[in-house]
């Protein structure tokens, strides 16, 4: 399995996500991908995984809310931000 999630394909990028608080505790004990890298920081843990399709990764990031912050790639940051804006509009908050 070359990339994260159920979507197959060549890795297009490496996604880096910083998890903090209780999310970091959870992620430290999870195996998201055979080639994942976990890096401890003062803020929590940075998870790096190869990605070919961001659909499933976006769902995983969003489930942790503000305790997950996409560091790379820029395109994934933008996708997550747009999803959050869309959610806020759906709640009448925009």
PDB file of C-alpha atoms in Angstrom:
ATOM      1  CA  UNK A   1       0.000   0.000   0.000  1.00  0.00           C
ATOM      2  CA  UNK A   2       1.736   3.100  -1.221  1.00  0.00           C
ATOM      3  CA  UNK A   3      -0.542   5.905  -0.030  1.00  0.00           C
ATOM      4  CA  UNK A   4      -2.841   6.757   2.862  1.00  0.00           C
ATOM      5  CA  UNK A   5      -6.457   5.648   2.723  1.00  0.00           C
ATOM      6  CA  UNK A   6      -8.652   3.553   0.496  1.00  0.00           C
ATOM      7  CA  UNK A   7      -7.808   5.496  -2.649  1.00  0.00           C
ATOM      8  CA  UNK A   8      -5.020   3.910  -4.649  1.00  0.00           C
ATOM      9  CA  UNK A   9      -2.409   5.582  -6.813  1.00  0.00           C
ATOM     10  CA  UNK A  10       1.092   6.915  -6.860  1.00  0.00           C
ATOM     11  CA  UNK A  11       1.909   9.270  -3.998  1.00  0.00           C
ATOM     12  CA  UNK A  12       1.431  12.857  -5.133  1.00  0.00           C
ATOM     13  CA  UNK A  13       2.802  14.381  -1.950  1.00  0.00           C
ATOM     14  CA  UNK A  14       3.646  13.884   1.696  1.00  0.00           C
ATOM     15  CA  UNK A  15       1.036  15.276   4.065  1.00  0.00           C
ATOM     16  CA  UNK A  16       2.232  16.623   7.414  1.00  0.00           C
ATOM     17  CA  UNK A  17      -0.298  17.169  10.164  1.00  0.00           C
ATOM     18  CA  UNK A  18       0.401  18.475  13.659  1.00  0.00           C
ATOM     19  CA  UNK A  19      -1.785  16.932  16.348  1.00  0.00           C
ATOM     20  CA  UNK A  20      -1.944  18.539  19.782  1.00  0.00           C
ATOM     21  CA  UNK A  21      -3.538  17.789  23.141  1.00  0.00           C
ATOM     22  CA  UNK A  22      -5.507  14.565  23.438  1.00  0.00           C
ATOM     23  CA  UNK A  23      -5.391  14.164  19.639  1.00  0.00           C
ATOM     24  CA  UNK A  24      -1.611  13.766  19.873  1.00  0.00           C
ATOM     25  CA  UNK A  25      -2.063  11.057  22.516  1.00  0.00           C
ATOM     26  CA  UNK A  26      -4.465   9.189  20.236  1.00  0.00           C
ATOM     27  CA  UNK A  27      -2.369   9.517  17.072  1.00  0.00           C
ATOM     28  CA  UNK A  28       0.792   8.341  18.861  1.00  0.00           C
ATOM     29  CA  UNK A  29      -0.880   4.951  19.256  1.00  0.00           C
ATOM     30  CA  UNK A  30      -2.462   4.642  15.810  1.00  0.00           C
ATOM     31  CA  UNK A  31      -1.039   3.178  12.623  1.00  0.00           C
ATOM     32  CA  UNK A  32      -2.349   5.242   9.707  1.00  0.00           C
ATOM     33  CA  UNK A  33       0.084   3.935   7.113  1.00  0.00           C
ATOM     34  CA  UNK A  34       3.029   1.476   7.014  1.00  0.00           C
ATOM     35  CA  UNK A  35       5.374   4.297   5.961  1.00  0.00           C
ATOM     36  CA  UNK A  36       4.104   6.916   8.393  1.00  0.00           C
ATOM     37  CA  UNK A  37       6.564   9.064  10.297  1.00  0.00           C
ATOM     38  CA  UNK A  38       5.782  10.408  13.774  1.00  0.00           C
ATOM     39  CA  UNK A  39       7.829  13.333  15.048  1.00  0.00           C
ATOM     40  CA  UNK A  40       7.517  14.612  18.590  1.00  0.00           C
ATOM     41  CA  UNK A  41       7.450  18.394  19.050  1.00  0.00           C
ATOM     42  CA  UNK A  42       6.764  20.794  21.909  1.00  0.00           C
ATOM     43  CA  UNK A  43       3.258  21.277  20.497  1.00  0.00           C
ATOM     44  CA  UNK A  44       2.394  17.583  20.059  1.00  0.00           C
ATOM     45  CA  UNK A  45       3.162  15.101  17.317  1.00  0.00           C
ATOM     46  CA  UNK A  46       3.614  15.594  13.567  1.00  0.00           C
ATOM     47  CA  UNK A  47       2.311  12.758  11.409  1.00  0.00           C
ATOM     48  CA  UNK A  48       3.700  12.440   7.873  1.00  0.00           C
ATOM     49  CA  UNK A  49       2.001  10.118   5.364  1.00  0.00           C
ATOM     50  CA  UNK A  50       2.162   9.691   1.575  1.00  0.00           C
ATOM     51  CA  UNK A  51      -1.054  10.808  -0.163  1.00  0.00           C
ATOM     52  CA  UNK A  52      -2.504  10.339  -3.633  1.00  0.00           C
ATOM     53  CA  UNK A  53      -6.090  11.430  -2.859  1.00  0.00           C
ATOM     54  CA  UNK A  54      -6.961  13.706   0.047  1.00  0.00           C
ATOM     55  CA  UNK A  55     -10.599  12.623   0.553  1.00  0.00           C
ATOM     56  CA  UNK A  56     -10.103  10.220   3.451  1.00  0.00           C
ATOM     57  CA  UNK A  57      -7.288  12.236   5.017  1.00  0.00           C
ATOM     58  CA  UNK A  58      -9.514  15.334   5.130  1.00  0.00           C
ATOM     59  CA  UNK A  59     -12.128  13.344   7.055  1.00  0.00           C
ATOM     60  CA  UNK A  60      -9.511  12.153   9.548  1.00  0.00           C
ATOM     61  CA  UNK A  61      -8.131  15.678  10.059  1.00  0.00           C
ATOM     62  CA  UNK A  62     -11.589  17.194  10.501  1.00  0.00           C
ATOM     63  CA  UNK A  63     -12.559  14.609  13.134  1.00  0.00           C
ATOM     64  CA  UNK A  64      -9.869  16.064  15.409  1.00  0.00           C
ATOM     65  CA  UNK A  65     -11.067  19.648  14.911  1.00  0.00           C
ATOM     66  CA  UNK A  66      -8.727  22.386  16.120  1.00  0.00           C
ATOM     67  CA  UNK A  67      -6.399  19.770  17.621  1.00  0.00           C
ATOM     68  CA  UNK A  68      -5.205  18.907  14.073  1.00  0.00           C
ATOM     69  CA  UNK A  69      -3.371  21.425  11.904  1.00  0.00           C
ATOM     70  CA  UNK A  70      -2.249  20.670   8.359  1.00  0.00           C
ATOM     71  CA  UNK A  71       1.329  21.832   7.842  1.00  0.00           C
ATOM     72  CA  UNK A  72       1.821  20.512   4.289  1.00  0.00           C
ATOM     73  CA  UNK A  73       0.875  20.513   1.473  1.00  0.00           C
ATOM     74  CA  UNK A  74      -0.615  23.934   0.878  1.00  0.00           C
ATOM     75  CA  UNK A  75      -3.379  22.444  -1.295  1.00  0.00           C
ATOM     76  CA  UNK A  76      -4.599  20.252   1.566  1.00  0.00           C
ATOM     77  CA  UNK A  77      -4.637  23.269   3.895  1.00  0.00           C
ATOM     78  CA  UNK A  78      -6.828  25.099   1.377  1.00  0.00           C
ATOM     79  CA  UNK A  79      -9.172  22.111   0.989  1.00  0.00           C
ATOM     80  CA  UNK A  80      -9.633  21.848   4.762  1.00  0.00           C
ATOM     81  CA  UNK A  81     -10.192  25.622   5.083  1.00  0.00           C
ATOM     82  CA  UNK A  82     -12.818  25.560   2.322  1.00  0.00           C
ATOM     83  CA  UNK A  83     -14.602  22.643   3.970  1.00  0.00           C
ATOM     84  CA  UNK A  84     -14.705  24.521   7.291  1.00  0.00           C
ATOM     85  CA  UNK A  85     -16.044  27.649   5.562  1.00  0.00           C
ATOM     86  CA  UNK A  86     -18.702  25.560   3.827  1.00  0.00           C
ATOM     87  CA  UNK A  87     -19.678  23.972   7.135  1.00  0.00           C
ATOM     88  CA  UNK A  88     -19.993  27.412   8.743  1.00  0.00           C
ATOM     89  CA  UNK A  89     -22.198  28.622   5.875  1.00  0.00           C
ATOM     90  CA  UNK A  90     -24.392  25.545   6.324  1.00  0.00           C
ATOM     91  CA  UNK A  91     -24.856  26.539   9.960  1.00  0.00           C
ATOM     92  CA  UNK A  92     -25.665  30.120   9.015  1.00  0.00           C
ATOM     93  CA  UNK A  93     -22.454  31.386  10.605  1.00  0.00           C
ATOM     94  CA  UNK A  94     -20.826  33.098   7.651  1.00  0.00           C
TER      95      UNK A  94
END
